[in-house]
mmCIF file of C-alpha atoms and ligand atoms in Angstrom:
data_model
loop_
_atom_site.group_PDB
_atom_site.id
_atom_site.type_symbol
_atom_site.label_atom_id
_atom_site.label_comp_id
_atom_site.label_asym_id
_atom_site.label_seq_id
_atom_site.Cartn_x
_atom_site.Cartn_y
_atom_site.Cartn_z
ATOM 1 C CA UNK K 183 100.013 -27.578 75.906
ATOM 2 C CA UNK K 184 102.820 -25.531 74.637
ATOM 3 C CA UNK K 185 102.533 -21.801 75.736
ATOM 4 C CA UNK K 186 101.204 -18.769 73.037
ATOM 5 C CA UNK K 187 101.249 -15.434 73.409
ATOM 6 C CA UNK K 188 100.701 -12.649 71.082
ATOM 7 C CA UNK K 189 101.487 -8.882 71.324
ATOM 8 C CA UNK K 190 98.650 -6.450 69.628
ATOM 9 C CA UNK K 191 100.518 -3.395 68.581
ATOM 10 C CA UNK K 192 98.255 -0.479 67.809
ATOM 11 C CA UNK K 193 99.412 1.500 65.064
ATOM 12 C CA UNK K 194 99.119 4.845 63.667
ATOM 13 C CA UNK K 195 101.917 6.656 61.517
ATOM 14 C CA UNK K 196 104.858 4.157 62.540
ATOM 15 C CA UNK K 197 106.074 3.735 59.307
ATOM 16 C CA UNK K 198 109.540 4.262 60.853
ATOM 17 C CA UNK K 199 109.699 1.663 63.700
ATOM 18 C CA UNK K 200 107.570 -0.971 62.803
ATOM 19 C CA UNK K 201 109.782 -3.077 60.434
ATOM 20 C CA UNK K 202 112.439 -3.109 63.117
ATOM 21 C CA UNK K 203 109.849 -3.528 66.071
ATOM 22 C CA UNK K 204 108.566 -6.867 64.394
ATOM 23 C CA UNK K 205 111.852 -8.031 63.626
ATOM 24 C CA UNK K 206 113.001 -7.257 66.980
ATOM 25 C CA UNK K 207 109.860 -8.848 68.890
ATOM 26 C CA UNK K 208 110.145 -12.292 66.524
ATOM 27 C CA UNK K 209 114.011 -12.248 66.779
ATOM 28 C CA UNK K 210 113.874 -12.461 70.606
ATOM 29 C CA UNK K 211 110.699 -14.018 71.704
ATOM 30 C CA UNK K 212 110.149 -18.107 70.858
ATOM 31 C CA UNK K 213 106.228 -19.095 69.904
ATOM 32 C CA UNK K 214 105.217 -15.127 70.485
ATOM 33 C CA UNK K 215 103.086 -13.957 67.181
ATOM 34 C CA UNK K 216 102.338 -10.079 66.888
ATOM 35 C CA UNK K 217 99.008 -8.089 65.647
ATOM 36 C CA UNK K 218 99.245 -5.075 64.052
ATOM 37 C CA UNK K 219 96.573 -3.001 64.379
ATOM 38 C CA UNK K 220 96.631 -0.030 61.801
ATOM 39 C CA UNK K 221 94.130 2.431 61.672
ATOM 40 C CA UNK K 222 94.575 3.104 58.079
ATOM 41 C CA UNK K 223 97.845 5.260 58.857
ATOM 42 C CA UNK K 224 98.453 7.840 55.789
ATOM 43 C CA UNK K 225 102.594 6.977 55.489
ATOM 44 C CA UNK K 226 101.601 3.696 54.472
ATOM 45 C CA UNK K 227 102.607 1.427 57.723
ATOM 46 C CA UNK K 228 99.305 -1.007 56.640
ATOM 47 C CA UNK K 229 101.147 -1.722 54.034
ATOM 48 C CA UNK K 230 104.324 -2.342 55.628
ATOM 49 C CA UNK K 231 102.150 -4.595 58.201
ATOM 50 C CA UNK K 232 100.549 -6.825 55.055
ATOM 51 C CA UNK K 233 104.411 -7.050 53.656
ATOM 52 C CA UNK K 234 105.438 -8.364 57.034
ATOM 53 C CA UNK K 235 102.436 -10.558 57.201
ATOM 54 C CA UNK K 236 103.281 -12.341 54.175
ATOM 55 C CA UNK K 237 106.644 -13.002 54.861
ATOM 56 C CA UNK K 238 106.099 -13.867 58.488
ATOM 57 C CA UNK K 239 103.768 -17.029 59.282
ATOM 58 C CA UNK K 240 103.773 -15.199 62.967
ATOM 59 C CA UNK K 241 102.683 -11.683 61.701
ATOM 60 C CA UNK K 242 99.266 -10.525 61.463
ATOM 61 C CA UNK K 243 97.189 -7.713 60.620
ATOM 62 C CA UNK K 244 93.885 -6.019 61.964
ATOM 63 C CA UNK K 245 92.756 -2.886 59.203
ATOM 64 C CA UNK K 246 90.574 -0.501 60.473
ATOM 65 C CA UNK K 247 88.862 2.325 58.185
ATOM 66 C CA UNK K 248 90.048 5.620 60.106
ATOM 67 C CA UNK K 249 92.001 6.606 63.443
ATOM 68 C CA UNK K 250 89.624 5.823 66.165
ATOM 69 C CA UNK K 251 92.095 6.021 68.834
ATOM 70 C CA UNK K 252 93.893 3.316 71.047
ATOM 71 C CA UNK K 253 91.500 2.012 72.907
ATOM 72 C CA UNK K 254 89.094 1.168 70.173
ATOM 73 C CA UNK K 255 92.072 -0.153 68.712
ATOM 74 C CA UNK K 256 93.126 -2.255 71.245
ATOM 75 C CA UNK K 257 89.455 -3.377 71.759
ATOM 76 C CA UNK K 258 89.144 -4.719 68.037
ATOM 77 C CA UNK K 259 92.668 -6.571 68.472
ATOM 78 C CA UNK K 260 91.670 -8.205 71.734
ATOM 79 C CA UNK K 261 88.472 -9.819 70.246
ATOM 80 C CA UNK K 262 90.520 -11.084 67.070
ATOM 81 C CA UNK K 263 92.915 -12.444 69.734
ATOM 82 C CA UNK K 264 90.523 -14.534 71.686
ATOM 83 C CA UNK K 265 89.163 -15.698 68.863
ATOM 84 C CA UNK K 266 92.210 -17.988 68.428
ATOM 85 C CA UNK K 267 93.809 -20.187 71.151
ATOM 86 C CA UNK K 268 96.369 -17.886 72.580
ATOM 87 C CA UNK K 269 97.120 -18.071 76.131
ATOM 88 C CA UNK K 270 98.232 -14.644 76.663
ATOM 89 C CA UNK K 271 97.816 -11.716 75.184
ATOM 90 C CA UNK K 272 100.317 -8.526 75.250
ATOM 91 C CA UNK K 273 99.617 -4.855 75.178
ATOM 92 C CA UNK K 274 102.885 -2.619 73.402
ATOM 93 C CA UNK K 275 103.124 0.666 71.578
ATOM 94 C CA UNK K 276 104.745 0.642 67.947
ATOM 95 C CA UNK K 277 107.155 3.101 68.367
ATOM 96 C CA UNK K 278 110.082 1.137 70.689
ATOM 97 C CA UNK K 279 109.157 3.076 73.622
ATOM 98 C CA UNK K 280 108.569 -0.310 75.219
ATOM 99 C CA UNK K 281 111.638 -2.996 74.515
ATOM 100 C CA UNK K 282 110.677 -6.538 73.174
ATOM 101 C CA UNK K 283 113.285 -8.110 75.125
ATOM 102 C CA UNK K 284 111.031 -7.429 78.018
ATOM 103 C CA UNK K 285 108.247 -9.585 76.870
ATOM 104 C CA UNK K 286 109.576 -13.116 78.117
ATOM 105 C CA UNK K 287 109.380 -11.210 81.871
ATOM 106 C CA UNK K 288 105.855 -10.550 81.189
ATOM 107 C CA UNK K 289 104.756 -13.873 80.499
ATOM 108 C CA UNK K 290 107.034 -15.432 83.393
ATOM 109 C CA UNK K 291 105.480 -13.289 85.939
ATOM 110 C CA UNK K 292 102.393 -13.865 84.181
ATOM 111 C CA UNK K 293 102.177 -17.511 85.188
ATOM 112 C CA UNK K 294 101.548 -16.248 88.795
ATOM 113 C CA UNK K 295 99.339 -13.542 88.098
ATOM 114 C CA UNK K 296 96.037 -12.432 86.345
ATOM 115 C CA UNK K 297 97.164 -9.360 84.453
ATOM 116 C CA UNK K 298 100.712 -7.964 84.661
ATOM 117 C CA UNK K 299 101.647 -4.328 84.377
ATOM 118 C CA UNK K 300 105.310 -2.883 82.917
ATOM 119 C CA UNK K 301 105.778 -0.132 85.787
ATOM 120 C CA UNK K 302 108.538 3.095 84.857
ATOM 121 C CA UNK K 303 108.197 4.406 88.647
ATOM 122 C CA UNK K 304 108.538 1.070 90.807
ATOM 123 C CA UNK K 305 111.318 1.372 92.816
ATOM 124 C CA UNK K 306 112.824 4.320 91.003
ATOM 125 C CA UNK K 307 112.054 6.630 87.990
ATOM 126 C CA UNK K 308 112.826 4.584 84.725
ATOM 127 C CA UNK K 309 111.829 7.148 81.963
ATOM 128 C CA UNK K 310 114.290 7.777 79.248
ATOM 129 C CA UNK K 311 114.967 11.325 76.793
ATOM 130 C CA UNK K 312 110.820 12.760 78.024
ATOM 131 C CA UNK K 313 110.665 16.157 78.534
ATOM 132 C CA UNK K 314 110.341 17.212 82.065
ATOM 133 C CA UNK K 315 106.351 18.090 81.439
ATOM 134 C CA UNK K 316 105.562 15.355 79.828
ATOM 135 C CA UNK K 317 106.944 13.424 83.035
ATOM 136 C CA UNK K 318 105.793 15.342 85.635
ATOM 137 C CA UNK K 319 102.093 15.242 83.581
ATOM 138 C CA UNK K 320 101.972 11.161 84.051
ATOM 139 C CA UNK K 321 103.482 10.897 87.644
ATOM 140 C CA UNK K 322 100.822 13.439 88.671
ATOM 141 C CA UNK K 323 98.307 11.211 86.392
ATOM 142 C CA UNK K 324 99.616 8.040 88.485
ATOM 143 C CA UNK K 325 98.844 10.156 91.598
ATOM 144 C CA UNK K 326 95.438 11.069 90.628
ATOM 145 C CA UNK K 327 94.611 8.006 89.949
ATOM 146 C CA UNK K 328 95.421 6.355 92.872
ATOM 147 C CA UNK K 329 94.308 8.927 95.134
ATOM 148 C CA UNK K 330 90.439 8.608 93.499
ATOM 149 C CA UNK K 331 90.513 4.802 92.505
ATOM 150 C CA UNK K 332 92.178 3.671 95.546
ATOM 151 C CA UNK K 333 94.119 1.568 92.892
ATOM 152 C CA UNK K 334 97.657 0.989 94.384
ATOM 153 C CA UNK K 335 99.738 0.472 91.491
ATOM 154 C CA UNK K 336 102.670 3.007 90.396
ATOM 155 C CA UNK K 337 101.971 3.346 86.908
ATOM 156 C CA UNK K 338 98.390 2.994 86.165
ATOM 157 C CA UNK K 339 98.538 5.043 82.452
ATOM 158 C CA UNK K 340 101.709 1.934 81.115
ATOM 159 C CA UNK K 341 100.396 0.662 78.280
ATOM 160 C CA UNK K 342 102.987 -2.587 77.910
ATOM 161 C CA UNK K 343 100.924 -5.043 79.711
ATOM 162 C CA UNK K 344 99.972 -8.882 79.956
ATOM 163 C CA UNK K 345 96.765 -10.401 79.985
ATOM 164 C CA UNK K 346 96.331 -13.984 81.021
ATOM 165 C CA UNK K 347 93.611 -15.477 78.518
ATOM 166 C CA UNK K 348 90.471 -16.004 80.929
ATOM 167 C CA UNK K 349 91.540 -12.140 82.349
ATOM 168 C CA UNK K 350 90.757 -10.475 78.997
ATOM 169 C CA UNK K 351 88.000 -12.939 78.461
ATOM 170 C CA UNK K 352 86.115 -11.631 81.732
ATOM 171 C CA UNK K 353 86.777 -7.720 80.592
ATOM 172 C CA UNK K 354 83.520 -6.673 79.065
ATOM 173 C CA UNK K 355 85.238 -5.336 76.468
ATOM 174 C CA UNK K 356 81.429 -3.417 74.956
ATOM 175 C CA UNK K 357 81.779 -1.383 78.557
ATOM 176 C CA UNK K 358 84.873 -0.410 77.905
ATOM 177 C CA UNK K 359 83.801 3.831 77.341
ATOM 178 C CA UNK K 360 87.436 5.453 77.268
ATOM 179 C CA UNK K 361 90.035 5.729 74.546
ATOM 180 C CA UNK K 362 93.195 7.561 75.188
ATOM 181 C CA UNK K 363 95.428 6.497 78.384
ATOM 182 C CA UNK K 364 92.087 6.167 80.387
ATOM 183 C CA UNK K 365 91.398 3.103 78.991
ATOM 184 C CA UNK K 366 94.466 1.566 79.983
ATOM 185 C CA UNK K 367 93.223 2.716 83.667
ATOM 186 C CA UNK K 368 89.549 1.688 83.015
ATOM 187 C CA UNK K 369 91.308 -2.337 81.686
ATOM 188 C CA UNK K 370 93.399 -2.700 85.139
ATOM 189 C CA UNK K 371 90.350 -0.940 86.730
ATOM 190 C CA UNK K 372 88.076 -3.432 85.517
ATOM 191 C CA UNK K 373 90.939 -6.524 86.685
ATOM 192 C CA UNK K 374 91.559 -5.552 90.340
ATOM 193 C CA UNK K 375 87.832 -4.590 90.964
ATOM 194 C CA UNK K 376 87.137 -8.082 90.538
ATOM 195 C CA UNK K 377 89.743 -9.543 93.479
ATOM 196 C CA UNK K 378 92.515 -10.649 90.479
ATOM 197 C CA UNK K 379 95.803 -10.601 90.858
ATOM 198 C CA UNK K 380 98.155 -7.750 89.289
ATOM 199 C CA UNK K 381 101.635 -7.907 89.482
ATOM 200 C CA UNK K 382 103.516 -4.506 88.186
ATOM 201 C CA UNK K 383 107.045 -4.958 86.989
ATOM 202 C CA UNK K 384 109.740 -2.698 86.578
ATOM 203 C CA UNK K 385 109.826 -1.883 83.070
ATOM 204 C CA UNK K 386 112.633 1.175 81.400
ATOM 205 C CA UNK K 387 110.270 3.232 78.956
ATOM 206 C CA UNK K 388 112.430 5.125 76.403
ATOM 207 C CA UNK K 389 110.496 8.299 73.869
ATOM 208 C CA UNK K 390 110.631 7.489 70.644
ATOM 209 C CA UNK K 391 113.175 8.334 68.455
ATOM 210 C CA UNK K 392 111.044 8.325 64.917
ATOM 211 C CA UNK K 393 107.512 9.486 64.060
ATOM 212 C CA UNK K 394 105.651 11.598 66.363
ATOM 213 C CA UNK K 395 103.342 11.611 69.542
ATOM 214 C CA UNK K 396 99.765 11.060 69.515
ATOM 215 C CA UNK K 397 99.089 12.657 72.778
ATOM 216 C CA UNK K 398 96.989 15.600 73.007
ATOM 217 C CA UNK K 399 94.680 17.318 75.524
ATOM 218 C CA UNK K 400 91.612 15.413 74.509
ATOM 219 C CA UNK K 401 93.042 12.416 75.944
ATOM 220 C CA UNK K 402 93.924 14.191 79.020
ATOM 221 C CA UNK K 403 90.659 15.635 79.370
ATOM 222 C CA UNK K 404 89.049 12.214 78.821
ATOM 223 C CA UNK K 405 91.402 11.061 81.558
ATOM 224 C CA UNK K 406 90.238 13.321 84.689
ATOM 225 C CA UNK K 407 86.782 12.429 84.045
ATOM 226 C CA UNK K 408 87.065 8.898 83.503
ATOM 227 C CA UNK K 409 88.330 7.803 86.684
ATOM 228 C CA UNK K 410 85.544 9.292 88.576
ATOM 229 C CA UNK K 411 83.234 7.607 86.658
ATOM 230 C CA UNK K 412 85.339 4.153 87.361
ATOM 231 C CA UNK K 413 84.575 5.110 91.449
ATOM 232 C CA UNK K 414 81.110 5.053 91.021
ATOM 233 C CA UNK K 415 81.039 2.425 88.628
ATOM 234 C CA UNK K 416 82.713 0.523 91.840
ATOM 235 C CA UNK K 417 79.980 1.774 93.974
ATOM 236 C CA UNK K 418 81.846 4.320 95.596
ATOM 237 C CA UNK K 419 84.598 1.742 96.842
ATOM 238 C CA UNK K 420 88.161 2.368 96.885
ATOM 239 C CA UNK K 421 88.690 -1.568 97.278
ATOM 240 C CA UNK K 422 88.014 -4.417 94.980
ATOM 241 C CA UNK K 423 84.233 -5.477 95.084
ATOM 242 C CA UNK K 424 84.295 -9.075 93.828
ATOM 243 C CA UNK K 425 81.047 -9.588 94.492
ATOM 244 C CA UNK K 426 79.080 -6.642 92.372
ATOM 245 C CA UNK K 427 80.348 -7.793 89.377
ATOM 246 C CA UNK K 428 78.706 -9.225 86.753
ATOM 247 C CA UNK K 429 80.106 -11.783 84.448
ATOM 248 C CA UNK K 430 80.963 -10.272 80.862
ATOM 249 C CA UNK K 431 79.145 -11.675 78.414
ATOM 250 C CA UNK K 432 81.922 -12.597 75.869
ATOM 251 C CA UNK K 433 83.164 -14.876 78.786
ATOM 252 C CA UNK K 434 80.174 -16.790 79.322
ATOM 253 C CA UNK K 435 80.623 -17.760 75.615
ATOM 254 C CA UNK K 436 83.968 -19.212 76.316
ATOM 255 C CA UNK K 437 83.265 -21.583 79.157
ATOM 256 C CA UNK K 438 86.078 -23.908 78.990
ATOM 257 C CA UNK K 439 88.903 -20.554 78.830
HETATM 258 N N1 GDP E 21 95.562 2.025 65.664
HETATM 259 C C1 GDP E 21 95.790 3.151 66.377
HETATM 260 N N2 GDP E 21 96.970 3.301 67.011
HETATM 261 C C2 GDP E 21 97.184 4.446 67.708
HETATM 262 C C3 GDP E 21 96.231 5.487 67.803
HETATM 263 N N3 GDP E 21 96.747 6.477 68.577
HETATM 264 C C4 GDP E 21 97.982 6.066 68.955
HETATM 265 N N4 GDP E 21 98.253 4.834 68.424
HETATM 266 C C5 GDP E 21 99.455 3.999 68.603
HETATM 267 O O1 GDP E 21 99.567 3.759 70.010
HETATM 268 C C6 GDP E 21 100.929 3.723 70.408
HETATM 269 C C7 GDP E 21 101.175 4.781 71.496
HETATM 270 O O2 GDP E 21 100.921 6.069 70.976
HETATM 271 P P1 GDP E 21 101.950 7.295 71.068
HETATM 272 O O3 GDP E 21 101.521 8.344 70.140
HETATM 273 O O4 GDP E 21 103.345 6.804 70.940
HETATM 274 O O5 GDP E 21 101.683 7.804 72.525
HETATM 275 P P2 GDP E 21 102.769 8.354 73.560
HETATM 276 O O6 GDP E 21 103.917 7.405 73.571
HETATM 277 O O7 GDP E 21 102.058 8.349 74.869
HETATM 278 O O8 GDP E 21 103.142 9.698 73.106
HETATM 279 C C8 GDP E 21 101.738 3.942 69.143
HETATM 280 O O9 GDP E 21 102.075 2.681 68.614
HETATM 281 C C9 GDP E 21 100.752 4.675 68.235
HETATM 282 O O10 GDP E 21 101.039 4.478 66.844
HETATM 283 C C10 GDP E 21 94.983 5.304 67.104
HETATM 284 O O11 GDP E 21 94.083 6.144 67.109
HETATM 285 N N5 GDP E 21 94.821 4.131 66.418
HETATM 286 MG MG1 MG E 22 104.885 6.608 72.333
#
């Protein structure tokens, strides 16, 4: 069976990048398709998404009313995913902070493991033109996280990520409560609880050069809570807990993967 992936890209305001980022994504990745995922971005980048759509066979395009945030984002691009026969299925911001030529390392590694993770602070700090707050703020988040999780991974808040097909497919995605950079802790959260395998990968993250951040302190807010509530969810265990957890019911649908 010949190997397909495809990359959801949230979008929100990325009028700037996103011509460039598809381009860049098709022009080095073989039999990789993206989906844009706009939230109904007031520059217009929907409408650069449909233009791309039409003239790429590869490029598609999720349009959602208003900005919901990331997570809901993601969510909505995930189901649309599995509803086709991709094998894996990417995570990557639209503004070039994450390089496409990295995605053929995700999908290697990803033959040997259940979900891999693009890591800036494996082995090294990898983190290119962020102000000094901004990277202090997500080492200390990475910290945090591990410290009340037990998770042992170095960047738990990445967002350029790889799901194998039956990984997503056992996420319940309709638990899924948080939607800033929590939810990218609550996803892994949800993988290694069960006993899967993550693999994190050294990944350089560079800020973006156009449009703007959507970071604010909601999302940081959202953060601090949410990984308390992932403990208890996990019983109180810093450890995966194979065992307590139930099968999702979006993969029960999909027996065969
Ligand atoms: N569809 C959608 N995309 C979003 C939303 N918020 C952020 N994004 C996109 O998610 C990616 C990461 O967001 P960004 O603002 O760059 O976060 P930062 O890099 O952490 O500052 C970018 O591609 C954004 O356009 C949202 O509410 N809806
Ligand atoms: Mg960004």
């Amino acid at each position: 069976m010949k190997r397909r992936a495809i990359v959801v890209v949230p979008t929100y305001n990325e009028r700037a990048n996103l011509e460039s980022l598809v381009d860049s994504v098709l022009g080095h990745n073989e039999a990789v398709d993206v989906l844009i995922v706009d939230d109904n971005s007031p520059d217009g980048t929907g409408e650069i998404a449909d233009q791309l759509a039409e003239r790429h066979s590869g490029v598609h395009v999720l349009h959602r009313t208003e900005k919901n945030g990331l997570g809901r984002a993601y969510c909505d691009g995930f189901a649309w995913a599995l509803g086709r026969d991709y094998e894996f299925v990417l995570e990557m911001d639209g503004d070039f902070s994450h390089d496409p030529k990295d995605i053929g390392r995700f999908i290697e590694a990803a033959a040997e493991a259940d979900l891999v993770i693009g890591s800036r602070y494996r082995d090294g700090i990898r983190v290119i033109n962020w102000p000094l707050n901004r990277l202090v703020l997500s080492l200390c988040a990475a910290k945090y996280v591990q410290f009340i999780t037990g998770m042992p991974f170095t960047d738990p808040t990445g967002g350029f990520k790889c799901f194998g097909r039956t990984t997503l497919e056992g996420i319940d995605l309709a638990q899924v409560r948080s939607n800033g950079y929590s939810f990218q802790i609550e996803l892994t959260h949800q993988v290694w609880r069960r006993g899967l395998r993550v693999k994190e990968i050294p990944i350089i993250f560079t800020d973006r050069f156009q449009g703007s951040s959507k970071m604010s302190k909601a999302i940081i807010r959202e953060a601090l809570v949410v990984v308390w509530q992932l403990l208890f969810r996990n019983g109180l265990r810093r450890c995966p807990n194979p065992g307590a957890v139930a099968e999702p019911v979006q993969a029960r649908s999909h027996p065969g993967g």
